[in-house]
Coordinates of C-alpha atoms and ligand atoms in Angstrom, one line a residue:
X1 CA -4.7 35.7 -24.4
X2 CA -3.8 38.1 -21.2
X3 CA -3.1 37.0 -17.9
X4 CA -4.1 38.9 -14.8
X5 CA -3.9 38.7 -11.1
X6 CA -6.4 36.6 -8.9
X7 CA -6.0 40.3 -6.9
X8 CA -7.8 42.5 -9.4
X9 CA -4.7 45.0 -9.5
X10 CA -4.9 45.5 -13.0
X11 CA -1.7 43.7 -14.5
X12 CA -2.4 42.1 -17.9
X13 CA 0.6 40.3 -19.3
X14 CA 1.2 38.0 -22.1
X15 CA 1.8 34.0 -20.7
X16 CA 5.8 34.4 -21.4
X17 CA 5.9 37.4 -19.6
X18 CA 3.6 35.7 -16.3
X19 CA 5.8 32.7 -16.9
X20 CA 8.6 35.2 -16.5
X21 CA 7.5 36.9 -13.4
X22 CA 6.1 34.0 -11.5
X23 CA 3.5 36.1 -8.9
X24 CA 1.7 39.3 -9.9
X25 CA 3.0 42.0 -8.4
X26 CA -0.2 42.2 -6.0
X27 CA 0.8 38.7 -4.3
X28 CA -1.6 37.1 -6.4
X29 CA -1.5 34.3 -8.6
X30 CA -2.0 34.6 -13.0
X31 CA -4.9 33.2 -14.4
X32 CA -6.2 33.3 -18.0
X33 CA -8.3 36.4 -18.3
X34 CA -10.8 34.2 -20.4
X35 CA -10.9 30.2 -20.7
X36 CA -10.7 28.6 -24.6
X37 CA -13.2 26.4 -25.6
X38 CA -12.7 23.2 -27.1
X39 CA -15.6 21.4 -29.0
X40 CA -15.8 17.4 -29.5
X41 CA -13.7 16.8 -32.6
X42 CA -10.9 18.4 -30.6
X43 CA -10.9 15.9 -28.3
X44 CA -11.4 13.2 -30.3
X45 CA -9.2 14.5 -32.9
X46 CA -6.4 13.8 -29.5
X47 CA -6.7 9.5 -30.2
X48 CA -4.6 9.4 -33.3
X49 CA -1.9 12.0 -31.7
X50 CA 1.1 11.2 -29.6
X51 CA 1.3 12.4 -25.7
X52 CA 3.9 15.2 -27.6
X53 CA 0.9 16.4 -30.4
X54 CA -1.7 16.5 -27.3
X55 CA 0.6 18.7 -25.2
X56 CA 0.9 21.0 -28.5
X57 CA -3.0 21.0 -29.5
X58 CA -3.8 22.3 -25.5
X59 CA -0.8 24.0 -24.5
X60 CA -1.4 26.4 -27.6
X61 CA -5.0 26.9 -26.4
X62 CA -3.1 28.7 -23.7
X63 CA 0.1 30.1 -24.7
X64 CA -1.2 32.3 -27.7
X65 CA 1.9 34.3 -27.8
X66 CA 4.4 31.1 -28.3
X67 CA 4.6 30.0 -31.9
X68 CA 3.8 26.7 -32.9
X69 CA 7.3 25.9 -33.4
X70 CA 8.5 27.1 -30.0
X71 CA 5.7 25.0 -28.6
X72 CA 6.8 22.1 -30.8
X73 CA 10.3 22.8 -29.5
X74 CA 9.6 23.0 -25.6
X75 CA 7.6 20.3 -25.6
X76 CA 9.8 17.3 -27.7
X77 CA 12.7 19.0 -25.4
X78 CA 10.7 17.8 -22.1
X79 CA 9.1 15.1 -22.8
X80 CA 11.5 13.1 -25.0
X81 CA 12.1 9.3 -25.1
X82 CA 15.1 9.8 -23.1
X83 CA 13.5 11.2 -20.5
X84 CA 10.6 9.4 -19.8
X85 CA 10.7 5.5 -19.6
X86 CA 7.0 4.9 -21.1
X87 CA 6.2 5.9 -24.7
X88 CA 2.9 7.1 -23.8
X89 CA 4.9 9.6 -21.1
X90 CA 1.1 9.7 -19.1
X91 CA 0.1 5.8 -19.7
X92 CA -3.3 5.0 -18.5
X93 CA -3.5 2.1 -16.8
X94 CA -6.8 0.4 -17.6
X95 CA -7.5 -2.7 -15.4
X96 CA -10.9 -3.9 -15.9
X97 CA -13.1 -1.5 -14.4
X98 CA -10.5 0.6 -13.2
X99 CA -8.1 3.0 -14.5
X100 CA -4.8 4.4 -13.0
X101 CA -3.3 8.0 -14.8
X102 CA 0.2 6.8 -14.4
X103 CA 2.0 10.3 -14.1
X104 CA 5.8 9.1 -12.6
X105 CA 7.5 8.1 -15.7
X106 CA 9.8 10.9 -15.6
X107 CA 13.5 11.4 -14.8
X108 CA 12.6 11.2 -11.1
X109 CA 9.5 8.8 -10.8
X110 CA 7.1 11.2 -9.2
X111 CA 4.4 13.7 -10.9
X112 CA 6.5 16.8 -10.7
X113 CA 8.3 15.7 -13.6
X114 CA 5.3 16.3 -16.3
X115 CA 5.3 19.8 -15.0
X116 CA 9.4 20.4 -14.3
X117 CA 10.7 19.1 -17.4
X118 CA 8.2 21.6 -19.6
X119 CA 8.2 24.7 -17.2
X120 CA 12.3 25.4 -17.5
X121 CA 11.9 25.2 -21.7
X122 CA 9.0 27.8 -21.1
X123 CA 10.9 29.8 -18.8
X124 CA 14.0 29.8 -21.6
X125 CA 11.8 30.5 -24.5
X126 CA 10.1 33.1 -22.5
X127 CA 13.5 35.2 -22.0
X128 CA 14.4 34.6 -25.9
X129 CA 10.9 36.3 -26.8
X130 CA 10.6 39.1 -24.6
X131 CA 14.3 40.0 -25.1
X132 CA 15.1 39.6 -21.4
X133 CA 18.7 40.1 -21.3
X134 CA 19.0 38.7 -17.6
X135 CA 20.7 35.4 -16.7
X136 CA 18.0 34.0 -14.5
X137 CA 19.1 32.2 -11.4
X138 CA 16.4 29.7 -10.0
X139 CA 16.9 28.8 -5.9
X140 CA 15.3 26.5 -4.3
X141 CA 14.9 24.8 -0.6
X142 CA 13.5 21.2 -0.8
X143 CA 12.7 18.8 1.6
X144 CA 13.8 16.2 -1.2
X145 CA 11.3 15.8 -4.2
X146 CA 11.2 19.1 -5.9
X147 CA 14.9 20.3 -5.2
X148 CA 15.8 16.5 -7.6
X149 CA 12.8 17.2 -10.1
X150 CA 13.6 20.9 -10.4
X151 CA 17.4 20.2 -11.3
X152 CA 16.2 17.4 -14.1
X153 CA 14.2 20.3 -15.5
X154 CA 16.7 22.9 -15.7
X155 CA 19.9 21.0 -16.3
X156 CA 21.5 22.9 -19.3
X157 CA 19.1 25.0 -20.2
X158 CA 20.0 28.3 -21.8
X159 CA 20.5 31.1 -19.7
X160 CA 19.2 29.6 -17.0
X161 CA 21.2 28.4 -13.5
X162 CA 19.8 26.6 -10.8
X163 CA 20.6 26.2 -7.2
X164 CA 19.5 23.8 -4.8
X165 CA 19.9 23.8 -0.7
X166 CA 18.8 20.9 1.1
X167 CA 18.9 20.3 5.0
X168 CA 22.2 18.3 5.6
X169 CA 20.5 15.5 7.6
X170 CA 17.0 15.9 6.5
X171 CA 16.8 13.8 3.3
X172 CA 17.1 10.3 2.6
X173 CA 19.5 8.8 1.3
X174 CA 18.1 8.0 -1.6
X175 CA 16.9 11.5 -2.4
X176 CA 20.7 12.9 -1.0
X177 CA 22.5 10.8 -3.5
X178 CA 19.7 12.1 -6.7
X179 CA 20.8 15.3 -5.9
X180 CA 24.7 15.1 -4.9
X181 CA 25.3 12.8 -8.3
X182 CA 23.6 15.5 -10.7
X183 CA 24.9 15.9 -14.1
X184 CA 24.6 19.0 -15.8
X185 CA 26.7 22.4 -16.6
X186 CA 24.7 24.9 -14.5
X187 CA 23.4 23.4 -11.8
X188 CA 24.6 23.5 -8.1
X189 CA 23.5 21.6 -5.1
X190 CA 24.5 22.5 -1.5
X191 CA 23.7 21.0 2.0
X192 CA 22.9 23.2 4.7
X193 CA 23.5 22.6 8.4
X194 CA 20.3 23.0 9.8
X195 CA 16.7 21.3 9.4
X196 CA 14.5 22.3 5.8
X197 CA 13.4 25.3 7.7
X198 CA 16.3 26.4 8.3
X199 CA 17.0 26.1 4.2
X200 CA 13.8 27.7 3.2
X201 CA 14.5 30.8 5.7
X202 CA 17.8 31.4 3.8
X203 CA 16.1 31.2 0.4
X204 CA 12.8 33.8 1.7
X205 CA 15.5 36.0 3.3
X206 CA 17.6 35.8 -0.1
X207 CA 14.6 36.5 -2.1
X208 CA 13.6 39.3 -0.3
X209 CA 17.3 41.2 -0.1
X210 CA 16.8 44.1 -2.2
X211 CA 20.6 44.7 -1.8
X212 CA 21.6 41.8 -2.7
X213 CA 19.5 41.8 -6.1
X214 CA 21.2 44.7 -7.1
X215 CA 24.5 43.2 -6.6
X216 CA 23.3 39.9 -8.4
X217 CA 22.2 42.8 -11.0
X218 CA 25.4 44.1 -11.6
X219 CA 26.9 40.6 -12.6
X220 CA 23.4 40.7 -15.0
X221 CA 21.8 38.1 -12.9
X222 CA 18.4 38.2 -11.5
X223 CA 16.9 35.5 -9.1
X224 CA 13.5 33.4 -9.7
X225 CA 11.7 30.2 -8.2
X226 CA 10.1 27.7 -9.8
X227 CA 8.0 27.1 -6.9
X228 CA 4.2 25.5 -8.1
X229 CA 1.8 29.1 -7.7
X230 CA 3.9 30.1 -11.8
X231 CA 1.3 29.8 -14.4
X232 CA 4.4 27.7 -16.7
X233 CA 4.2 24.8 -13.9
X234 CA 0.4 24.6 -13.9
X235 CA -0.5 24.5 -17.3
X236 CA 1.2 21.6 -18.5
X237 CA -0.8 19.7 -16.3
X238 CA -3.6 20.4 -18.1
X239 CA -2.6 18.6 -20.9
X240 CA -2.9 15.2 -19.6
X241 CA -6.3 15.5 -18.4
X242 CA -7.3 15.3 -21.9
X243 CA -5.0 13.0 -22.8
X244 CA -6.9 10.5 -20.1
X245 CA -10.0 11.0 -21.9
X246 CA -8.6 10.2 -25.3
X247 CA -6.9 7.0 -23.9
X248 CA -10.4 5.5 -22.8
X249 CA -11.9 6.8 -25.9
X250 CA -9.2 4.8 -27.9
X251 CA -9.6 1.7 -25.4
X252 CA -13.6 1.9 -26.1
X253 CA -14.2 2.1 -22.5
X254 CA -16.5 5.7 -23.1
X255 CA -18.1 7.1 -25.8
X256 CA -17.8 10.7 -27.0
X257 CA -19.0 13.3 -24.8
X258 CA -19.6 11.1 -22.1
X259 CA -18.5 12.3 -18.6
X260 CA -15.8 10.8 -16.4
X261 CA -14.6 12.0 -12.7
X262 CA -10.7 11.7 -11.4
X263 CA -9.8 11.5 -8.1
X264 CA -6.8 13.4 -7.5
X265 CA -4.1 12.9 -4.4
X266 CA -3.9 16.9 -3.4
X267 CA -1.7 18.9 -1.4
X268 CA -0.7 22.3 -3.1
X269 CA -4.4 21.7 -5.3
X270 CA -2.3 21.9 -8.9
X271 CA -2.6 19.4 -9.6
X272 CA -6.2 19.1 -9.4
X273 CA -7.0 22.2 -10.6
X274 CA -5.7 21.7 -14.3
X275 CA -8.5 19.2 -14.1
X276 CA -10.9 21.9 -13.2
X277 CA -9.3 24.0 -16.4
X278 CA -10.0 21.2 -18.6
X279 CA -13.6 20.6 -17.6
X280 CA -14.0 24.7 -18.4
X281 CA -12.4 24.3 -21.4
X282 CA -15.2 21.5 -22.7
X283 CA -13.5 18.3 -21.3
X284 CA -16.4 16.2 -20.2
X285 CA -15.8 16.0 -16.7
X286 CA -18.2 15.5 -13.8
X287 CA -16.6 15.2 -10.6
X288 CA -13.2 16.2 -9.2
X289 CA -12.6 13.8 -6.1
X290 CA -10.1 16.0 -3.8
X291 CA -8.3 13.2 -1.7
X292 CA -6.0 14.5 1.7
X293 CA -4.6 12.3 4.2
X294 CA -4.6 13.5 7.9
X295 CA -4.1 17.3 6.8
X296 CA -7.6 17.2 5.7
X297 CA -7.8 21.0 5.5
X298 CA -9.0 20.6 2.1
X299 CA -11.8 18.1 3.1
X300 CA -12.9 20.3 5.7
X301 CA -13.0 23.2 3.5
X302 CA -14.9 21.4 1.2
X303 CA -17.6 20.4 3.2
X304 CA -18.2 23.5 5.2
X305 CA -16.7 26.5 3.4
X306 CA -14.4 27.8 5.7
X307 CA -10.6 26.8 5.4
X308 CA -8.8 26.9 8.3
X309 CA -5.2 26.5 8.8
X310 CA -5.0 26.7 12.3
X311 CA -4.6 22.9 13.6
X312 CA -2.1 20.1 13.9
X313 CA 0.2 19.4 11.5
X314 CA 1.1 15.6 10.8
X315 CA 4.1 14.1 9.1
X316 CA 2.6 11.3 7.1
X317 CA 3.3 8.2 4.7
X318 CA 2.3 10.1 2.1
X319 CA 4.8 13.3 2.4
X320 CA 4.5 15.3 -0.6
X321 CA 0.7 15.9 0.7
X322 CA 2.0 17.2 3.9
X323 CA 0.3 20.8 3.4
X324 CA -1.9 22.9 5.3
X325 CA -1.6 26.3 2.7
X326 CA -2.7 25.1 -0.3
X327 CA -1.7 27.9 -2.8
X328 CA -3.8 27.0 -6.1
X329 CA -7.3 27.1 -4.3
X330 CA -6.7 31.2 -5.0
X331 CA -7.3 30.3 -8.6
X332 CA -10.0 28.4 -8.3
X333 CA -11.8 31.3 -5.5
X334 CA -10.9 33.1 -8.7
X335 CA -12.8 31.6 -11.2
X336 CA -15.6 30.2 -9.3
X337 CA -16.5 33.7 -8.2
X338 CA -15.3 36.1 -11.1
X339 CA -14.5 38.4 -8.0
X340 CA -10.7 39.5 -7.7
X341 CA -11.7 41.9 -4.4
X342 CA -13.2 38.9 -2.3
X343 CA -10.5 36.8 -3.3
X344 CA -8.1 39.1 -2.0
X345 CA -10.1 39.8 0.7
X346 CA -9.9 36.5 2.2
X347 CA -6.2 35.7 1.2
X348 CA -5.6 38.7 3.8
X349 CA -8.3 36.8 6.0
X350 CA -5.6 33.5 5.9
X351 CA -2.5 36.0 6.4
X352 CA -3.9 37.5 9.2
X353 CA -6.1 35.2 11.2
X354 CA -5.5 31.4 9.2
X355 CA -9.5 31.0 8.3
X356 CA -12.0 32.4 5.4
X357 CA -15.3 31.2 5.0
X358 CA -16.5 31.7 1.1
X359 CA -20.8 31.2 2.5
X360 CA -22.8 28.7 1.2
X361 CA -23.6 30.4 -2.5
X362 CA -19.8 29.7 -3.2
X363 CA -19.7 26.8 -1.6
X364 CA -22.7 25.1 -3.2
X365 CA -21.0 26.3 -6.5
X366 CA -17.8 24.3 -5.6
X367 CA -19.5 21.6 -4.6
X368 CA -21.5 20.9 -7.8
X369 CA -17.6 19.8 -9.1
X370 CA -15.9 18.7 -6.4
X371 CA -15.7 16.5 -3.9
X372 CA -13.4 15.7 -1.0
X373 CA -12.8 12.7 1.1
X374 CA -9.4 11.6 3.3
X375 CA -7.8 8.6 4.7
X376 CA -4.8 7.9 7.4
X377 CA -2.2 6.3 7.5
X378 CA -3.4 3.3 8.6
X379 CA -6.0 3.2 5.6
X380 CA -3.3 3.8 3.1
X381 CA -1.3 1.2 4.0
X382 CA -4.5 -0.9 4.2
X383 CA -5.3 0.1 0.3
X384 CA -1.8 -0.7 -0.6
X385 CA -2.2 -4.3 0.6
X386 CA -5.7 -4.9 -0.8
X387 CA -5.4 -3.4 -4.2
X388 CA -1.6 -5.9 -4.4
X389 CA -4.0 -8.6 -3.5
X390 CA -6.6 -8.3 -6.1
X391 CA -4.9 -6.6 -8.8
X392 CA -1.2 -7.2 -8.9
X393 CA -0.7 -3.7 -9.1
X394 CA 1.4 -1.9 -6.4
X395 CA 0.1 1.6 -5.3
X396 CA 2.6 4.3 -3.9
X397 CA 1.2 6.1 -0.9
X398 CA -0.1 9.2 -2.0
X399 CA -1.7 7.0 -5.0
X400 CA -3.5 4.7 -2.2
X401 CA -5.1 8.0 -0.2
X402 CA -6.8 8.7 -3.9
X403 CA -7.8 5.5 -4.6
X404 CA -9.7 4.9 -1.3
X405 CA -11.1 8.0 -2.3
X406 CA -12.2 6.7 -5.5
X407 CA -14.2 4.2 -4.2
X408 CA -15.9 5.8 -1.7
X409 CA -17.1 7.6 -4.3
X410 CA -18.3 4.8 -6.1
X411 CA -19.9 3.4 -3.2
X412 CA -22.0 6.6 -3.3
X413 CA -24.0 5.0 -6.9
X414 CA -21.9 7.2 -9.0
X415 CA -21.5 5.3 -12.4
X416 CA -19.2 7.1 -14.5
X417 CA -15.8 6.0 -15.1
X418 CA -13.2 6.9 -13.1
X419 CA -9.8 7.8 -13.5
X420 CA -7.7 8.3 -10.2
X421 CA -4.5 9.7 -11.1
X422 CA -1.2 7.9 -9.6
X423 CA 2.0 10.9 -8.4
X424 CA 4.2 8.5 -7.6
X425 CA 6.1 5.3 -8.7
X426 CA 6.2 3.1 -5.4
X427 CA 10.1 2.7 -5.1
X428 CA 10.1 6.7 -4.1
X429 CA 8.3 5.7 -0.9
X430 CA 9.5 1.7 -0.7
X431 CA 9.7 1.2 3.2
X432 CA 6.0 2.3 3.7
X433 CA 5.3 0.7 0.5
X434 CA 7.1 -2.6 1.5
X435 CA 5.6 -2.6 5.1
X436 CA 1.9 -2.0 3.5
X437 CA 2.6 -4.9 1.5
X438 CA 3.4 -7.5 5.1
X439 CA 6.9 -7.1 4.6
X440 CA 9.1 -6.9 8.1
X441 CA 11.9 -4.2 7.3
X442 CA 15.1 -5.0 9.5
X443 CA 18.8 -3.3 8.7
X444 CA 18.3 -2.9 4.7
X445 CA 19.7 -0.3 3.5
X446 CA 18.3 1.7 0.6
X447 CA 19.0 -0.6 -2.1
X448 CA 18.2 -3.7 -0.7
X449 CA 14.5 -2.3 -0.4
X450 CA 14.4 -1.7 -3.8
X451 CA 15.4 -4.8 -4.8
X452 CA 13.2 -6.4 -2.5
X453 CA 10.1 -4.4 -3.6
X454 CA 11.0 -5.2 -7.1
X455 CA 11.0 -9.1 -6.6
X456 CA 7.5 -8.9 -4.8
X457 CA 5.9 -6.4 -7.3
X458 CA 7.5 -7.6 -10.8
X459 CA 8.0 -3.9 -11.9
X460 CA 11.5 -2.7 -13.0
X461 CA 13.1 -0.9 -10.7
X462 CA 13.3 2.9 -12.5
X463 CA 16.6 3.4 -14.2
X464 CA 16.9 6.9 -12.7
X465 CA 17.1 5.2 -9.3
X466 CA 19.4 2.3 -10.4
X467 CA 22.0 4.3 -11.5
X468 CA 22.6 6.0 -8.1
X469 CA 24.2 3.0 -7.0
X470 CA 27.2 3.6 -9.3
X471 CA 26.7 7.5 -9.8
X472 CA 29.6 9.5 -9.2
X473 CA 29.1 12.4 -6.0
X474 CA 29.3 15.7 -8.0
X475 CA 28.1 18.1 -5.5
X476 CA 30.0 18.2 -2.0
X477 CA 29.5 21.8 -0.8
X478 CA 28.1 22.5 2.9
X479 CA 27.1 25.4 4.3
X480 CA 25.8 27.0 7.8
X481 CA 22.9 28.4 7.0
X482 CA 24.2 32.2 7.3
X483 CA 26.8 31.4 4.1
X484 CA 23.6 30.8 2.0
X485 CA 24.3 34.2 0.6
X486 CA 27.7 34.1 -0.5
X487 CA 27.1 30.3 -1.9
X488 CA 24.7 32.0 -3.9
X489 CA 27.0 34.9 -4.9
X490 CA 29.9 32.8 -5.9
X491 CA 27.5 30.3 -7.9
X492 CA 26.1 33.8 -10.0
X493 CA 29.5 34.8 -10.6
X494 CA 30.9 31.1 -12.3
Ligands
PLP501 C1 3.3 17.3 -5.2 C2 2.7 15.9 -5.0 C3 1.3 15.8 -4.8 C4 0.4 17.0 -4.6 O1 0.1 17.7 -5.8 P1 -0.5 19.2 -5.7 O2 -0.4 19.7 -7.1 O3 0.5 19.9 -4.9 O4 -1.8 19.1 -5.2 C5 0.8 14.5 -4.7 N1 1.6 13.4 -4.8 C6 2.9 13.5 -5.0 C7 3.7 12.3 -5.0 C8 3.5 14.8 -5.1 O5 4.8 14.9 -5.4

């Protein structure tokens, strides 16, 4: 199966070799040039397999160049019992009428895991099979989350370093200490004095120094992102869609072929789109329920057509959907439309004026999947107590937005099941968490919220974030933001 651009410009690569190269050389984003097609027995064939053997069955729908083996290999490498802390890696939650597509069992607790622990063992296999003689050097700027997901991913993997710049003072200390205390043989992890901008400047200008990737050349390095627009990050997301579906098949909560809806917490759209890819693959999906909080762009755009960047942006409870670009909508414009000239007609539209407006025929077609709905802060926290109240069960707050969602949708008559899928554990964001939950948050630090969210909620605190107590500080280096460069340059040469 070939991959092309979402920009028409006539690239048609293998998946390792999109995997490899991230972004067409167009600026747009890989999609499969054609979807597979599943039938019933392959999804109900998924019940009597492990969360490993699903990944396997639907990732090699995909990645038709990768051998079974290397599939077999990638995938026990990522998602291993040492890894994750539940068996089922993507548990589904089934509480009575409702059902919760746990996703943060992973090294770090939050959803990025199920796509950062697989991407890295593509990327690696990738280089192997093409012949790629490079060693690849991934940078990233984080405001916290992905920079601590992306180095559990790529910790000692072959031929592969990673290098990770986070603003000095503009992490918590809960995310400083994941990333200072990282174990691993090529990994690297720098503050910078400045703010996250600042970080991500130095990383774009890096990138886009064609002196400096000649001299990175010489020392037979070449540099790469493992930002969340490469097909390799996507597509393992995919996989637990299905696996959903096969849980409440197993549970006898749905019979074969029936059709269920998830609502998904969105900011990049990812996440949600792999649900989309399922349902065009044969997965009987109805609806996709597109939950935002206040940077509702995507509910706006949902509603009316036109998506429109230019407005306020809010820092909210629920950070990692903090977004106003949201890259993956350029594959979906893709496929809904089958037209790789209007797609990149109205990227240049967002470039140069921050709107497009796909009419009402696209729309309408968009529409008849998915839905979008938002809720503030306010709301959120509102969830969080109610849902602790009647179920015991303690959302995180990206989790809550979806959930409100969820039921608004269900308020609408809908009867399917639902599945809304869960990004986060709540101990990554315990002080909203805690104060959702009527708790009054005086001088704890860090640790003591844990604790305290653990006695309230009965869930074990994740080992991951245990262990940072005791953790030994690995990574010291700080840098102004103009010795970016030579950070990186000394780190390629080790
Ligand atoms: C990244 C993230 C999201 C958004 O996922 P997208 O794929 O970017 O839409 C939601 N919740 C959490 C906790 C995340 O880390």
């Amino acid at each position: 199966m070939k991959y092309i651009s979402t920009r028409g410009n006539g690239q048609s690569l293998e998946s390792a070799e999109a995997i490899i190269a991230g972004l067409a050389e167009d600026g747009g984003l890989f999609v499969p040039e054609t979807i597979p097609q599943v039938n019933m027995d392959f999804i109900t064939g998924l019940t009597a397999m492990t969360y490993q053997e699903r990944a396997v069955a639907v990732l090699s729908q995909f990645l038709t160049d990768y051998t079974a083996e290397e599939l077999q290999g990638c995938v026990s490498r990522a998602y291993g019992s040492n890894k994750f802390d539940s068996e089922a890696i993507a548990p589904l939650n089934i509480m009575g009428d409702d059902a919760v597509l746990e996703l943060w069992h992973g090294p770090t607790s939050a959803f990025k895991d199920m796509a950062l622990q697989l991407l890295p063992q593509l990327l690696s296999t990738a280089l192997k099979k093409t012949g790629e003689k490079h060693e690849i050097l991934i940078l990233v700027a984080t405001s916290g989350d992905t920079g601590k997901a992306a180095l559990e991913g790529f910790k000692d993997v072959d031929q592969i370093k990673i290098m990770v710049f986070y603003p000095e003072n503009g992490v918590s200390r809960i995310q400083r200490l994941q990333m200072t205390t990282q174990q691993g043989n090529n990994v690297a992890v720098v503050a910078v004095k400045g703010n996250f901008d600042d970080a991500q400047s130095g990383v774009k200008r890096i990138f886009g120094n064609k002196e400096f990737a000649a001299e990175l050349d010489k020392q037979g390095v070449a540099l790469s992102s493992a930002n969340s627009i490469n097909w390799g990050r996507l597509v393992p997301q995919i996989v637990y869609y299905f696996s959903s579906y096969a849980e409440l098949l197993k549970a006898g909560k749905i019979k074969a072929g029936e059709e269920i809806s998830f609502t998904v917490p969105t900011g990049n759209f990812g996440d949600i789109l792999a649900g989309y890819y399922a349902k065009l693959m044969g997965l009987p999906v109805k609806k996709l329920i597109c939950a935002s909080n206040t940077n509702n762009v995507l509910t706006d755009f949902l509603k009316t057509g036109v998506y429109d960047r230019q407005r306020e942006f809010f820092k909210t409870i629920s950070p990692s959907m903090d977004i106003l670009i949201s890259s993956n909508l350029e594959r979906l414009l893709y496929h809904i439309t089958g037209d790789a000239k209007l797609v990149a007609q109205w990227m240049q539209q967002l470039a140069e004026k921050g709107r497009y407006d796909v009419g009402s025929e696209v729309l309408a077609k968009i529409q008849a999947v998915f839905g979008g709905d938002w809720a503030d802060d306010a709301v959120t926290k509102e969830t969080i107590g109610k849902v602790f109240k009647e179920k015991k069960y303690v959302l995180d707050t990206h989790t809550a937005v979806a959930w409100d969602g969820a039921k608004h949708y269900e308020a609408t008559g809908a009867e399917e099941k639902m599945v809304v899928v869960s990004t986060a554990s709540p101990y990554k964001f315990n002080e909203s968490v805690l104060t959702a939950l009527g708790e009054t948050i005086g001088d704890e630090d860090e640790f003591q919220l844990l604790d305290k969210l653990q006695n309230i909620s009965g869930m074990a605190i994740p080992a991951g974030l245990a262990a940072l107590k005791t953790s030994e500080i690995k990574h010291k280096q700080v840098v102004e933001k103009q010795e970016m460069d030579a950070a990186v340059l000394a780190f390629a040469k080790q």
